PDB file of C-alpha atoms in Angstrom:
ATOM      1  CA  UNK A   1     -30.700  38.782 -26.399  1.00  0.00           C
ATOM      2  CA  UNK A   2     -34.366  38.464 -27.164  1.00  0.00           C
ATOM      3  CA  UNK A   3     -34.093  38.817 -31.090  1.00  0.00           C
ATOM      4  CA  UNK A   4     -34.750  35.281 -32.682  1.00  0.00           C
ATOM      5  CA  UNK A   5     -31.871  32.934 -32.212  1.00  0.00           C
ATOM      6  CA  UNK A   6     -29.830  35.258 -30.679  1.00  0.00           C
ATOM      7  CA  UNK A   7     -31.203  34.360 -27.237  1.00  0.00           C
ATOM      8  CA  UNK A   8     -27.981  33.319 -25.599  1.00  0.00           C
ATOM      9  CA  UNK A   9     -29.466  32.095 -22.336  1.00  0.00           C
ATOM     10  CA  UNK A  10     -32.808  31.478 -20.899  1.00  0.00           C
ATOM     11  CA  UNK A  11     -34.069  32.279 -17.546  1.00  0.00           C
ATOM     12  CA  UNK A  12     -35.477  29.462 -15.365  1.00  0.00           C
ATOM     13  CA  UNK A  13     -37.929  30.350 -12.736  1.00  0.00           C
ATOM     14  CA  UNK A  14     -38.027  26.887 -11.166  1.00  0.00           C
ATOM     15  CA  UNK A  15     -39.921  27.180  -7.734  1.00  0.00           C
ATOM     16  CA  UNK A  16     -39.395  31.188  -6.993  1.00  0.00           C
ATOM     17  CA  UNK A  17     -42.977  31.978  -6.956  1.00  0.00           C
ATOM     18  CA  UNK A  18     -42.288  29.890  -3.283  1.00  0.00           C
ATOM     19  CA  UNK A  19     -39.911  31.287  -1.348  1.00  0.00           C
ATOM     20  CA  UNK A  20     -40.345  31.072   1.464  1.00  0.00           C
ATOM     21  CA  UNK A  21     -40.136  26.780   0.678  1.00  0.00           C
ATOM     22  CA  UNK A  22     -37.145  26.984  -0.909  1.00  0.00           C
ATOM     23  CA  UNK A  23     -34.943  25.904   2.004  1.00  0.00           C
ATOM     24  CA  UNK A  24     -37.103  23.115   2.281  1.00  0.00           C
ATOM     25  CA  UNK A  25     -37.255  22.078  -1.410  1.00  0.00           C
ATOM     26  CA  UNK A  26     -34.059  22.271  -1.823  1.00  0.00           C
ATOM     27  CA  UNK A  27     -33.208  19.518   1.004  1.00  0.00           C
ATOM     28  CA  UNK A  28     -36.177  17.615  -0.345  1.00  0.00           C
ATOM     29  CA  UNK A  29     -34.559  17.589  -4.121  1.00  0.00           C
ATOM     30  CA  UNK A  30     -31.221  17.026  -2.922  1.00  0.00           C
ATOM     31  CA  UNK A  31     -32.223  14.107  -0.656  1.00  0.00           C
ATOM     32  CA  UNK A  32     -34.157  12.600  -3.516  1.00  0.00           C
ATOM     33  CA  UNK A  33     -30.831  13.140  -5.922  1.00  0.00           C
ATOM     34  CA  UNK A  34     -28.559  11.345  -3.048  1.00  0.00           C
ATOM     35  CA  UNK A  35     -31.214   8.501  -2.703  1.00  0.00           C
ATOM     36  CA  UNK A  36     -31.424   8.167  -6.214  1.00  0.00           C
ATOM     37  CA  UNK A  37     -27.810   8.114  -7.093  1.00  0.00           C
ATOM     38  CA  UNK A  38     -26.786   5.709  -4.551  1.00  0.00           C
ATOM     39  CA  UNK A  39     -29.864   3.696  -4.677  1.00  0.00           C
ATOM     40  CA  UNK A  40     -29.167   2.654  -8.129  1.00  0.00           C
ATOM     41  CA  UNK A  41     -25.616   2.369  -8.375  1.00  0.00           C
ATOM     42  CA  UNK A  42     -26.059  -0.222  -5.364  1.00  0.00           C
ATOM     43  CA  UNK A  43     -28.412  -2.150  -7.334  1.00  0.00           C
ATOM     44  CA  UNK A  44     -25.774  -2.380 -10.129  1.00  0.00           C
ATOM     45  CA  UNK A  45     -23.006  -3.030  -8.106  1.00  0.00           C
ATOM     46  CA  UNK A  46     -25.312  -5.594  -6.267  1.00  0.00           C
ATOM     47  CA  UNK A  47     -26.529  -7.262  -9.483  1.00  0.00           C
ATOM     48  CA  UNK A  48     -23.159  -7.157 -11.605  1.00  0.00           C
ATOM     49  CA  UNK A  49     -21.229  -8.214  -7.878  1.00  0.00           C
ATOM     50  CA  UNK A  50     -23.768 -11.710  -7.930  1.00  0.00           C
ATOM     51  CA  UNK A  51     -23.745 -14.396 -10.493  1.00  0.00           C
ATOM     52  CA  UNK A  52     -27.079 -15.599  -8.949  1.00  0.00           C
ATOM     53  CA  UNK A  53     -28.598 -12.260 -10.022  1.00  0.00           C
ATOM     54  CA  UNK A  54     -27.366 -12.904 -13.459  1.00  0.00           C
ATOM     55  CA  UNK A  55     -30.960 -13.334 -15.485  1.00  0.00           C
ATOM     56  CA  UNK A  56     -32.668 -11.557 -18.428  1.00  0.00           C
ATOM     57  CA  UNK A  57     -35.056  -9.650 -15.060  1.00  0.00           C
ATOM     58  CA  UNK A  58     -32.035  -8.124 -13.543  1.00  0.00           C
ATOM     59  CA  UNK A  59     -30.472  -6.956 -16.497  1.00  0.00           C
ATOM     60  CA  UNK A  60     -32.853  -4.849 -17.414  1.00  0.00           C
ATOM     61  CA  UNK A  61     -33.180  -3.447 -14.060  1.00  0.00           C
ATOM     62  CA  UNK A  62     -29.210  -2.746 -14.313  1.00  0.00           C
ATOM     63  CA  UNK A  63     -30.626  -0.757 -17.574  1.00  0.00           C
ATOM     64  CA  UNK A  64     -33.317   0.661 -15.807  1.00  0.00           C
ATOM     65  CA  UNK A  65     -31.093   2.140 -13.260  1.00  0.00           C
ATOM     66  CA  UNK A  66     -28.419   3.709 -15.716  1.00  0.00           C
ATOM     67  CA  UNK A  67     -31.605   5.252 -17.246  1.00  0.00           C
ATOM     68  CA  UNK A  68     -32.779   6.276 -14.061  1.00  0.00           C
ATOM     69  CA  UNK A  69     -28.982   8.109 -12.818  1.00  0.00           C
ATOM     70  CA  UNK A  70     -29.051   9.783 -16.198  1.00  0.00           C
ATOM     71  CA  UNK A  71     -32.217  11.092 -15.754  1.00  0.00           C
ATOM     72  CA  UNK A  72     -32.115  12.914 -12.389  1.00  0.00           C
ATOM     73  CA  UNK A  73     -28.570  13.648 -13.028  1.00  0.00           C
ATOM     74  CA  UNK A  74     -29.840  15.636 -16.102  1.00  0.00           C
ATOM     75  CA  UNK A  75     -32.628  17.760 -13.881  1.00  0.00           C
ATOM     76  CA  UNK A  76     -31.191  17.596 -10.612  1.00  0.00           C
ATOM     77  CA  UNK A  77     -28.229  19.270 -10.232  1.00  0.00           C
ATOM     78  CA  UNK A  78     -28.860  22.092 -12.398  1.00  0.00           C
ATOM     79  CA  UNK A  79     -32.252  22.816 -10.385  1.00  0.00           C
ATOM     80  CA  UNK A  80     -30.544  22.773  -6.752  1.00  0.00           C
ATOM     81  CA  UNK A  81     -27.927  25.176  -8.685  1.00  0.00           C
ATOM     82  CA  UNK A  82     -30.637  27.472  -9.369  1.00  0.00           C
ATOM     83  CA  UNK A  83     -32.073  27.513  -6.165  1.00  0.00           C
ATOM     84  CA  UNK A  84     -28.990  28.847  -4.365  1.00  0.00           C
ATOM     85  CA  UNK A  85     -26.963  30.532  -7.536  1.00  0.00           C
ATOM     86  CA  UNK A  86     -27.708  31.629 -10.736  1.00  0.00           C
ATOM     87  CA  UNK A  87     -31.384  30.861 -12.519  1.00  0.00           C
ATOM     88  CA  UNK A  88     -30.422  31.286 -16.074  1.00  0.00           C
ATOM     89  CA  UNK A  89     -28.639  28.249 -18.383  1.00  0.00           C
ATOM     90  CA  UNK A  90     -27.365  28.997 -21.258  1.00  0.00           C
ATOM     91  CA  UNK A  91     -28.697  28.259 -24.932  1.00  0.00           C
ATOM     92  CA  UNK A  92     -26.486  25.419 -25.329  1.00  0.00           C
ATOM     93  CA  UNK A  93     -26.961  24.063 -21.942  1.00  0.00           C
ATOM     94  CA  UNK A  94     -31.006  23.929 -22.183  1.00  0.00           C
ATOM     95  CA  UNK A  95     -30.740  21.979 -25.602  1.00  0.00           C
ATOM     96  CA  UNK A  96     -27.801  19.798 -24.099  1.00  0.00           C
ATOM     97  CA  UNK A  97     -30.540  18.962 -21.002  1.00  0.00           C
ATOM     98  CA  UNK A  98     -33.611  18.891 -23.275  1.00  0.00           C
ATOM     99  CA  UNK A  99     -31.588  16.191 -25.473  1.00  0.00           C
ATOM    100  CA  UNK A 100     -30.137  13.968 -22.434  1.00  0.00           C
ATOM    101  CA  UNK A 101     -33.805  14.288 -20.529  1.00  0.00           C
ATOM    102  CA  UNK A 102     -36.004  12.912 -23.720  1.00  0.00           C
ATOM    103  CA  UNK A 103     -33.366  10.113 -24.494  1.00  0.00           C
ATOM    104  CA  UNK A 104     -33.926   9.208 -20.876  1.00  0.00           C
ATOM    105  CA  UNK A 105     -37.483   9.586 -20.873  1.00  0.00           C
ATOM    106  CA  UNK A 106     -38.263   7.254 -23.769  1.00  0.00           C
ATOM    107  CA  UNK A 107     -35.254   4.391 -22.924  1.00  0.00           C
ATOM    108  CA  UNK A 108     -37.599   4.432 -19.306  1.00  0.00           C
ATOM    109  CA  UNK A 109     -40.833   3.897 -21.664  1.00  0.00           C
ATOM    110  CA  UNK A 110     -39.117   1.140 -23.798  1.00  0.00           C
ATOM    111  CA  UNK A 111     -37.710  -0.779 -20.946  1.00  0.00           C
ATOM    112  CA  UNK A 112     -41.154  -1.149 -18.747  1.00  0.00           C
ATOM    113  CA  UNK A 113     -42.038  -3.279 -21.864  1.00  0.00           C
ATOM    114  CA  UNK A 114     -39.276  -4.705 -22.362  1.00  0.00           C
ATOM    115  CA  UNK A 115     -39.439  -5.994 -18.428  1.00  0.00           C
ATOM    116  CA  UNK A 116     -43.281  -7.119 -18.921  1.00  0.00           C
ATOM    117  CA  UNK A 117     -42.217  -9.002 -21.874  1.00  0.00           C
ATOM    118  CA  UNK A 118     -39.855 -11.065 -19.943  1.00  0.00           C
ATOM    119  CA  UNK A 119     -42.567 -11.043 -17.006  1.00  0.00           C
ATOM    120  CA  UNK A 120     -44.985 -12.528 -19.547  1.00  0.00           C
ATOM    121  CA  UNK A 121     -42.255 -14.734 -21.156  1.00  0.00           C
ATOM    122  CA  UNK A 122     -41.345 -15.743 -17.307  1.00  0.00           C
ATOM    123  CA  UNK A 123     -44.930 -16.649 -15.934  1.00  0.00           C
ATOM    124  CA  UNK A 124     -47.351 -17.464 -19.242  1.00  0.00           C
ATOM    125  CA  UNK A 125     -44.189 -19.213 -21.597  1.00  0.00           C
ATOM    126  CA  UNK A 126     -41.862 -20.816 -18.774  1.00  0.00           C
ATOM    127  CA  UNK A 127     -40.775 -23.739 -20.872  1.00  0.00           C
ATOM    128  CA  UNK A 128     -39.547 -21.215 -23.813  1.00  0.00           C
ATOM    129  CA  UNK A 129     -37.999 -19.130 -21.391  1.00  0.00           C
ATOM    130  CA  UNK A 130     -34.397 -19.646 -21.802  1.00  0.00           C
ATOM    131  CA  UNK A 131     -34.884 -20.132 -25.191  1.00  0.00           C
ATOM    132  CA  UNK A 132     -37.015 -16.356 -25.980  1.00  0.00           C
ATOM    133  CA  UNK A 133     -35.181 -14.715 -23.593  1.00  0.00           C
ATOM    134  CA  UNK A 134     -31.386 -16.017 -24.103  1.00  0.00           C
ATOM    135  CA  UNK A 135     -28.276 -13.414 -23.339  1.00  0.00           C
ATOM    136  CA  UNK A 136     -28.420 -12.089 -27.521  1.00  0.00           C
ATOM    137  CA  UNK A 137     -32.030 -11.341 -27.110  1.00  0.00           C
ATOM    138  CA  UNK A 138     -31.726  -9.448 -23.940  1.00  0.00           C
ATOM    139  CA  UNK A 139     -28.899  -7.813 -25.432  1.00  0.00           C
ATOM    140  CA  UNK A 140     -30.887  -6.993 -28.619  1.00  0.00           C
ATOM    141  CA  UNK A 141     -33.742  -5.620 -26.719  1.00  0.00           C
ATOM    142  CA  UNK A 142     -31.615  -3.478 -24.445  1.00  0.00           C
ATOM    143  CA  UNK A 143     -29.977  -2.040 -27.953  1.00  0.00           C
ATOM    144  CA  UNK A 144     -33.239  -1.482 -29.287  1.00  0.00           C
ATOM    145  CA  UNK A 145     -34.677   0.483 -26.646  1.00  0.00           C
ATOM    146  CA  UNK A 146     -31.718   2.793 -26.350  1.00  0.00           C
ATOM    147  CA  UNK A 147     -31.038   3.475 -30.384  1.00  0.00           C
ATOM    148  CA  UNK A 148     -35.327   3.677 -30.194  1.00  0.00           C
ATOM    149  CA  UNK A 149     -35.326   6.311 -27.448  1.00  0.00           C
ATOM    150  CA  UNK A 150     -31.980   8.019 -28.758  1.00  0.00           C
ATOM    151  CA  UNK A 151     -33.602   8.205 -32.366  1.00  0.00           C
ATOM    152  CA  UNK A 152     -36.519  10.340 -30.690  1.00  0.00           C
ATOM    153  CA  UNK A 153     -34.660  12.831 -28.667  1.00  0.00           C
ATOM    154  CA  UNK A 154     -32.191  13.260 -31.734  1.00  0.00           C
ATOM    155  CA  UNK A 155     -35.447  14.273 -33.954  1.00  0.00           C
ATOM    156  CA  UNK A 156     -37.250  16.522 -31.399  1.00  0.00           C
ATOM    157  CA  UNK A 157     -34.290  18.284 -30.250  1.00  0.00           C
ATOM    158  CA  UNK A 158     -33.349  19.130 -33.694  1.00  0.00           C
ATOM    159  CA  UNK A 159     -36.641  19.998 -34.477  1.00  0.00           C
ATOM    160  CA  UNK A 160     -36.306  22.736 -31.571  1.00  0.00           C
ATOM    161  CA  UNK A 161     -32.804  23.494 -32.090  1.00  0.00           C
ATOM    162  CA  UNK A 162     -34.586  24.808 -35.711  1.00  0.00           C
ATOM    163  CA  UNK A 163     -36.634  27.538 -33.483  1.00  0.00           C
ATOM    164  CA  UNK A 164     -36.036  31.092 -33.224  1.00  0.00           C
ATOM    165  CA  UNK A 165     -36.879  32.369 -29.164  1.00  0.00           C
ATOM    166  CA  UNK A 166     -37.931  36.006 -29.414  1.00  0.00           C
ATOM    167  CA  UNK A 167     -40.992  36.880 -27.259  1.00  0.00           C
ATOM    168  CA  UNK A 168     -39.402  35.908 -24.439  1.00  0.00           C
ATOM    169  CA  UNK A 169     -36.387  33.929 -22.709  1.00  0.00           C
ATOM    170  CA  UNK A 170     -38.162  32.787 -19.394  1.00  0.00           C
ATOM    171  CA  UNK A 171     -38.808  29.021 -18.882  1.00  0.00           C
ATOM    172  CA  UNK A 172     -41.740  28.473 -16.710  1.00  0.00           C
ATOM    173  CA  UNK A 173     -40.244  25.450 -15.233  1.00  0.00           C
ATOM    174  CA  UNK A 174     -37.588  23.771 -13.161  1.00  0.00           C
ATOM    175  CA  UNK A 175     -35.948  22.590 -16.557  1.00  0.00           C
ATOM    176  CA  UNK A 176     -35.506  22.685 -20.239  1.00  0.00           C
ATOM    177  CA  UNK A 177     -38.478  21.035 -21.893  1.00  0.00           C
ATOM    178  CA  UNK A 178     -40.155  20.818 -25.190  1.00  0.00           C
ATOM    179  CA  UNK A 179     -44.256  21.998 -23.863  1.00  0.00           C
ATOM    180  CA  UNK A 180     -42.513  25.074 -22.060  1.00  0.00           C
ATOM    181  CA  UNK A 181     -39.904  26.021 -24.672  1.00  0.00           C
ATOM    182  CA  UNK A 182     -42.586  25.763 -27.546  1.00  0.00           C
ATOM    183  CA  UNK A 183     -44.381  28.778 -25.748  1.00  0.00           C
ATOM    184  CA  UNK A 184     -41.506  30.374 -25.822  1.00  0.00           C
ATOM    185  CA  UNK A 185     -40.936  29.889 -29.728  1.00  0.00           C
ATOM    186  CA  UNK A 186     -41.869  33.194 -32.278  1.00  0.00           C
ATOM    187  CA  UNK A 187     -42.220  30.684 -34.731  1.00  0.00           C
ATOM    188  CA  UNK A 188     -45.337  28.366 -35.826  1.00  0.00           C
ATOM    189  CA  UNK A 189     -44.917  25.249 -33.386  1.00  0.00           C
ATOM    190  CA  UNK A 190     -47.576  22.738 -35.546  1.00  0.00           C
ATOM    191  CA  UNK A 191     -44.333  20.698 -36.142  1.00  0.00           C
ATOM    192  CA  UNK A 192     -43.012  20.302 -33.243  1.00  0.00           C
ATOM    193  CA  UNK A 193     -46.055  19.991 -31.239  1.00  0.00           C
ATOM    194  CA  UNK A 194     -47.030  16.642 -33.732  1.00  0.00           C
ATOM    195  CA  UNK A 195     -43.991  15.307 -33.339  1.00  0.00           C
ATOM    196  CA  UNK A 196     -44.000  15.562 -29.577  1.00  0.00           C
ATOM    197  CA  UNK A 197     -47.611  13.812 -29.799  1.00  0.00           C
ATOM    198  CA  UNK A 198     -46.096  11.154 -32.133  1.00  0.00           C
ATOM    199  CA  UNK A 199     -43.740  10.313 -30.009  1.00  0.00           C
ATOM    200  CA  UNK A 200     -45.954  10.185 -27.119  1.00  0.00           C
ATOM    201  CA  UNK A 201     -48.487   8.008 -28.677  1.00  0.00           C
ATOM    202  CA  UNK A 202     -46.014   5.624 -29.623  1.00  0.00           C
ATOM    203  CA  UNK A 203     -43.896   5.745 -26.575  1.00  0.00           C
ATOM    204  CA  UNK A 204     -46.464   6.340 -24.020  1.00  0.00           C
ATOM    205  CA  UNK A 205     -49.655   4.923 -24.884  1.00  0.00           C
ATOM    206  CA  UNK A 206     -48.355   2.390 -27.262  1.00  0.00           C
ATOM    207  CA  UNK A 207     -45.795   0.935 -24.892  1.00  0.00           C
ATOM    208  CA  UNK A 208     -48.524   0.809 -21.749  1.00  0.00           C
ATOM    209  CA  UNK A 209     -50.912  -1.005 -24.230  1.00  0.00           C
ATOM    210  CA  UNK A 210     -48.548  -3.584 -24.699  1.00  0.00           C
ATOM    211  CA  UNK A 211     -47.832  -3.937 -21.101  1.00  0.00           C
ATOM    212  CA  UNK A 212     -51.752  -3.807 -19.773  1.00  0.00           C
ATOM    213  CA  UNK A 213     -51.611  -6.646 -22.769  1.00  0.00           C
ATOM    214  CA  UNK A 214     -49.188  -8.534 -21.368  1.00  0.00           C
ATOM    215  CA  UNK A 215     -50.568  -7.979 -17.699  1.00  0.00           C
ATOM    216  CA  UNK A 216     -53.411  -9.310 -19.217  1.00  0.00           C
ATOM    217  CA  UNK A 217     -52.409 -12.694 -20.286  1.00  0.00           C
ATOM    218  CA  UNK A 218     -50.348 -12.865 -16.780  1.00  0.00           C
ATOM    219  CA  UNK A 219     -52.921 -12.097 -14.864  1.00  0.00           C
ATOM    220  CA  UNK A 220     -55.004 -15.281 -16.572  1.00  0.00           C
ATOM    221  CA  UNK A 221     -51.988 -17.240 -16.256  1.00  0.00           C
ATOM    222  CA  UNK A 222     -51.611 -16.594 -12.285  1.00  0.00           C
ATOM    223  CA  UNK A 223     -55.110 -17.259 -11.867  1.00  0.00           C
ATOM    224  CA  UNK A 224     -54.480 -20.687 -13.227  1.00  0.00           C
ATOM    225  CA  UNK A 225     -52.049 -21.402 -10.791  1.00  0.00           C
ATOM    226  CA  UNK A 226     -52.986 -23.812  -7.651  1.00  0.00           C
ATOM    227  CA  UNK A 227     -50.581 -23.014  -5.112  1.00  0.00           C
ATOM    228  CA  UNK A 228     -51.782 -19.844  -3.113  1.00  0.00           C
ATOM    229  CA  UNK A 229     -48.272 -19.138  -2.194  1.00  0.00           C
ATOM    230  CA  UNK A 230     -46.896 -19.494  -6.220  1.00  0.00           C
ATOM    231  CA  UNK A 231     -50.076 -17.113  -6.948  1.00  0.00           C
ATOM    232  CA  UNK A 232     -48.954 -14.606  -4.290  1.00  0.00           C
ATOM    233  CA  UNK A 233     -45.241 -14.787  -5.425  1.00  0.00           C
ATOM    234  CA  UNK A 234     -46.500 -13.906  -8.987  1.00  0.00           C
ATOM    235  CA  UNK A 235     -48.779 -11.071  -7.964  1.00  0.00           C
ATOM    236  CA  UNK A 236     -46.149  -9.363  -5.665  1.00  0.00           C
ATOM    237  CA  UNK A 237     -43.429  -8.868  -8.855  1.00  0.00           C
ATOM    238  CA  UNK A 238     -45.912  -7.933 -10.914  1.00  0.00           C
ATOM    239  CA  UNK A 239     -48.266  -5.503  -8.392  1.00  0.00           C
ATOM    240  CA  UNK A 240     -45.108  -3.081  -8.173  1.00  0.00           C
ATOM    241  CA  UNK A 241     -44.355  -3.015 -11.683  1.00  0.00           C
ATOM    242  CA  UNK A 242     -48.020  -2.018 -12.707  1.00  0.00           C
ATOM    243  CA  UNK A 243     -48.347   0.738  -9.936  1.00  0.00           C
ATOM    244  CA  UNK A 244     -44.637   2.391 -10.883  1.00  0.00           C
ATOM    245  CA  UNK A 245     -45.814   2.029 -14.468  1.00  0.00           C
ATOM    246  CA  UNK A 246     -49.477   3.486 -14.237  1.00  0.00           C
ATOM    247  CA  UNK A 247     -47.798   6.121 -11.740  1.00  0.00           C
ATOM    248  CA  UNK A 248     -44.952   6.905 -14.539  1.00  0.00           C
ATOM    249  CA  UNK A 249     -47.065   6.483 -17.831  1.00  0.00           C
ATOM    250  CA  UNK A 250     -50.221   8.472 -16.363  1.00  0.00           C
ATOM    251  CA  UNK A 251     -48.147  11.800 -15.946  1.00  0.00           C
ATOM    252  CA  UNK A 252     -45.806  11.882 -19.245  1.00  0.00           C
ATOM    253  CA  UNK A 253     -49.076  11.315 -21.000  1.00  0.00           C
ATOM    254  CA  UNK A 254     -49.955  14.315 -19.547  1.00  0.00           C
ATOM    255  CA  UNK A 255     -47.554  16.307 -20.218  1.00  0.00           C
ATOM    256  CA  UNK A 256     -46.807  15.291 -23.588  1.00  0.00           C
ATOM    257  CA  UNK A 257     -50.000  14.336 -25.338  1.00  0.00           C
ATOM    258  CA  UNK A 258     -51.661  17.955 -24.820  1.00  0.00           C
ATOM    259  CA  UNK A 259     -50.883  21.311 -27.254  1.00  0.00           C
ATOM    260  CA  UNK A 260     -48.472  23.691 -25.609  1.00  0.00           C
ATOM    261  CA  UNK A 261     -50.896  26.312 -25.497  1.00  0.00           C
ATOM    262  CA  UNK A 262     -52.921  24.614 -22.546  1.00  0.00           C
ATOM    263  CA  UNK A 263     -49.753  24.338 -19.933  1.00  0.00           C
ATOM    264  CA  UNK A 264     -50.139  25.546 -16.762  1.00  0.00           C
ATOM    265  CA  UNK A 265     -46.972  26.177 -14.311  1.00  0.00           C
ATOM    266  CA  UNK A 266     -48.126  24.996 -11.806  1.00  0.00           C
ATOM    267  CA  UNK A 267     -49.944  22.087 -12.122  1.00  0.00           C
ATOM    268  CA  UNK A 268     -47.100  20.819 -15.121  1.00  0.00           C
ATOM    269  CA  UNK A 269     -44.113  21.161 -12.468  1.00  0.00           C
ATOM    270  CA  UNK A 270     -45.564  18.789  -9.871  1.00  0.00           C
ATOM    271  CA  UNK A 271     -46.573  16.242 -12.457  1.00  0.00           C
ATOM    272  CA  UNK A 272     -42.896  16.736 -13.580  1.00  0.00           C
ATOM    273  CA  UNK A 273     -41.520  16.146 -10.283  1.00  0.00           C
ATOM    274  CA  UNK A 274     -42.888  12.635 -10.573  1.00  0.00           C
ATOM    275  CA  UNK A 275     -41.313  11.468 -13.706  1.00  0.00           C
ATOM    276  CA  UNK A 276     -37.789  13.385 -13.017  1.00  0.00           C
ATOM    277  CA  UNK A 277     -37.410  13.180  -9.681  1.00  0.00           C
ATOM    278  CA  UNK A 278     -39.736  10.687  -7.255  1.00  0.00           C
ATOM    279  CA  UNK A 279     -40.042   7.814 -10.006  1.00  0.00           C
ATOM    280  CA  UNK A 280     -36.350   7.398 -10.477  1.00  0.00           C
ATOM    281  CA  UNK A 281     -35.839   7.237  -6.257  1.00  0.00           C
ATOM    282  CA  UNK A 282     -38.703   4.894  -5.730  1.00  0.00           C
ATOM    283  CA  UNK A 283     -37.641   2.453  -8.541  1.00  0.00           C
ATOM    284  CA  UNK A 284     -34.722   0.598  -6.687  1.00  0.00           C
ATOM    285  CA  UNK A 285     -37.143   0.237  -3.508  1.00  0.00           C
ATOM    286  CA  UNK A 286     -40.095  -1.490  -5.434  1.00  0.00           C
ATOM    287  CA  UNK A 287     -38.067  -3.631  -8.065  1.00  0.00           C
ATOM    288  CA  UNK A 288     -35.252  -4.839  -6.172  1.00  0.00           C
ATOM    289  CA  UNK A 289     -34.469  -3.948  -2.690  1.00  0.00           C
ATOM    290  CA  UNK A 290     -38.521  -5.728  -2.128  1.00  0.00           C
ATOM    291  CA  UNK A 291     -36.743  -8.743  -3.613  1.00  0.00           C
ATOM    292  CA  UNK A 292     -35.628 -12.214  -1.474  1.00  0.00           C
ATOM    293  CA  UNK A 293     -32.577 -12.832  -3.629  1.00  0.00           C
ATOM    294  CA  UNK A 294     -31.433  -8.851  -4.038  1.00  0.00           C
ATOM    295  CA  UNK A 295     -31.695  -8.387  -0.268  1.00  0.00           C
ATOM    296  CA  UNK A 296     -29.745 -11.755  -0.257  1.00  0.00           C
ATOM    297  CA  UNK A 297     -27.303 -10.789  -2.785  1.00  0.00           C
ATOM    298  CA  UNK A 298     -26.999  -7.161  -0.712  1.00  0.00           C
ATOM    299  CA  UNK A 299     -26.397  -8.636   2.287  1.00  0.00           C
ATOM    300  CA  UNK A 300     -23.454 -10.655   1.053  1.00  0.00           C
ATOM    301  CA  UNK A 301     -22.436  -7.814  -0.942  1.00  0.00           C
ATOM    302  CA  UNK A 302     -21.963  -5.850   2.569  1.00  0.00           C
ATOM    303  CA  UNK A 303     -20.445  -8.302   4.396  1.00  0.00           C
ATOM    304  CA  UNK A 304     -17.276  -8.628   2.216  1.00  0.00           C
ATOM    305  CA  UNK A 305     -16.781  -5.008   2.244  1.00  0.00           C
TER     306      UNK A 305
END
């Protein structure tokens, strides 16, 4: 079972060196699931259910919120599994979750820049507005940053998939990633680990450079503005963005942008828990449900049901 790529299943400590917290991580993960699952399936019934809600801002949230249900349904349910069955996944299962997590992860990179460039479209370009950000350009951009992210995970899962696992078939983690299943790796790594670092520089940093950019000229434009309630309508849709998106960005960096040699368990799960599991709950709260015309569009929503 431990000879190369004859490892047939791999053995997932998760949280065990805590047990006596596992009854209460295991309500905290499966509230967080629940939350996160219904949180953003409201906001896409909400937004799809209200022709008012029909602009380039609230499609991407709709994307953001698929993105967001794949995600934790990737991590999720496997890790309250563990915690009251079985710890191991098998071979096939690991790379299946590795593959649907890192498409995830990067469409969630791609579409925070995609929703500052309408933000910056919105606010510093308002008379090109419905011209730069028609229905075939949103479209396009939504297309982009799925084939973009899908392109990714497709080469760093194969890269991995390429990997013999013989020292050892225990993930020190609450899922399959790439840092903790290149320790696990007999093989040389240098590949893999550049690849992951590509990818992060150009999904990670690159994307949050464009979007402290376009912050940048926002900010400027918002400053210019003379109304104090127009400038305090402008900072409070952009103020949540930038803290979800220093919050997110901050912690895959992290993860991704180091050698696999220098993880640590313990440190690497709670940064994970961010990214997997708090981000994609809080996201509904601070985009939308803060919102006059969701909370609007919610209420109405309700009342006919």
């Amino acid at each position: 079972m431990m000879n190369g790529t004859l490892v047939s299943e791999f053995l997932i400590l998760g949280f065990s060196e805590m047990p006596h917290l596992q009854v209460p991580l295991f309500l905290s993960f499966l509230c967080l699931y629940m939350a996160a699952i219904s949180g953003n399936l409201l906001i896409m019934v909400t937004i799809s259910a209200s022709p008012s809600l029909h602009t380039p801002m609230y499609f991407f949230l709709v994307n953001l919120a698929m993105v967001d249900i794949l995600c934790t349904s990737t991590i999720l349910p496997k890790l309250l599994d563990s915690m009251v069955g079985q710890r191991t996944i098998s071979y096939g299962g690991c790379m299946t979750q590795l593959f649907f997590f890192t498409w995830s992860l990067g469409a969630e990179l791609l579409l925070f820049s995609a929703m500052a460039y309408d933000r910056f479209v919105a606010i510093c370009c308002p008379l090109h507005y419905s011209a730069w950000m028609g229905p075939r350009v949103c479209v396009f951009l939504a297309g982009l940053v799925w084939a973009i992210s899908l392109t990714n995970t497709s080469v760093n899962s194969s890269l991995v998939l390429r990997l013999p696992f013989c020292s050892s078939n225990v993930i020190e983690h609450f899922f399959c990633e790439i840092p903790p299943l290149l320790k696990l790796s007999c093989a040389p790594t240098q590949l893999n680990e550049a690849m992951a670092f590509a990818a992060d520089v150009f999904l990670a940093v690159g994307n949050f450079s464009v979007i402290i950019l376009s912050y940048g000229c926002i900010v400027a434009s918002i400053l210019k503005i003379r109304s104090a309630e127009g400038k305090r309508r402008a900072f409070s849709t952009c103020s949540a963005h930038l803290i979800v998106v220093s919050m997110y960005y901050s912690t895959v960096i992290y993860t991704y942008i180091r050698p696999s040699s220098s993880y640590s368990l313990n440190k690497d799960k709670v940064v994970s828990v961010i990214y997997t599991s708090v981000a994609p709950t809080l996201n509904p709260l601070i985009y939308t449900l803060r919102n006059k015309d969701v909370k609007v569009a919610l209420r109405r929503l309700l009342s006919c049901c």
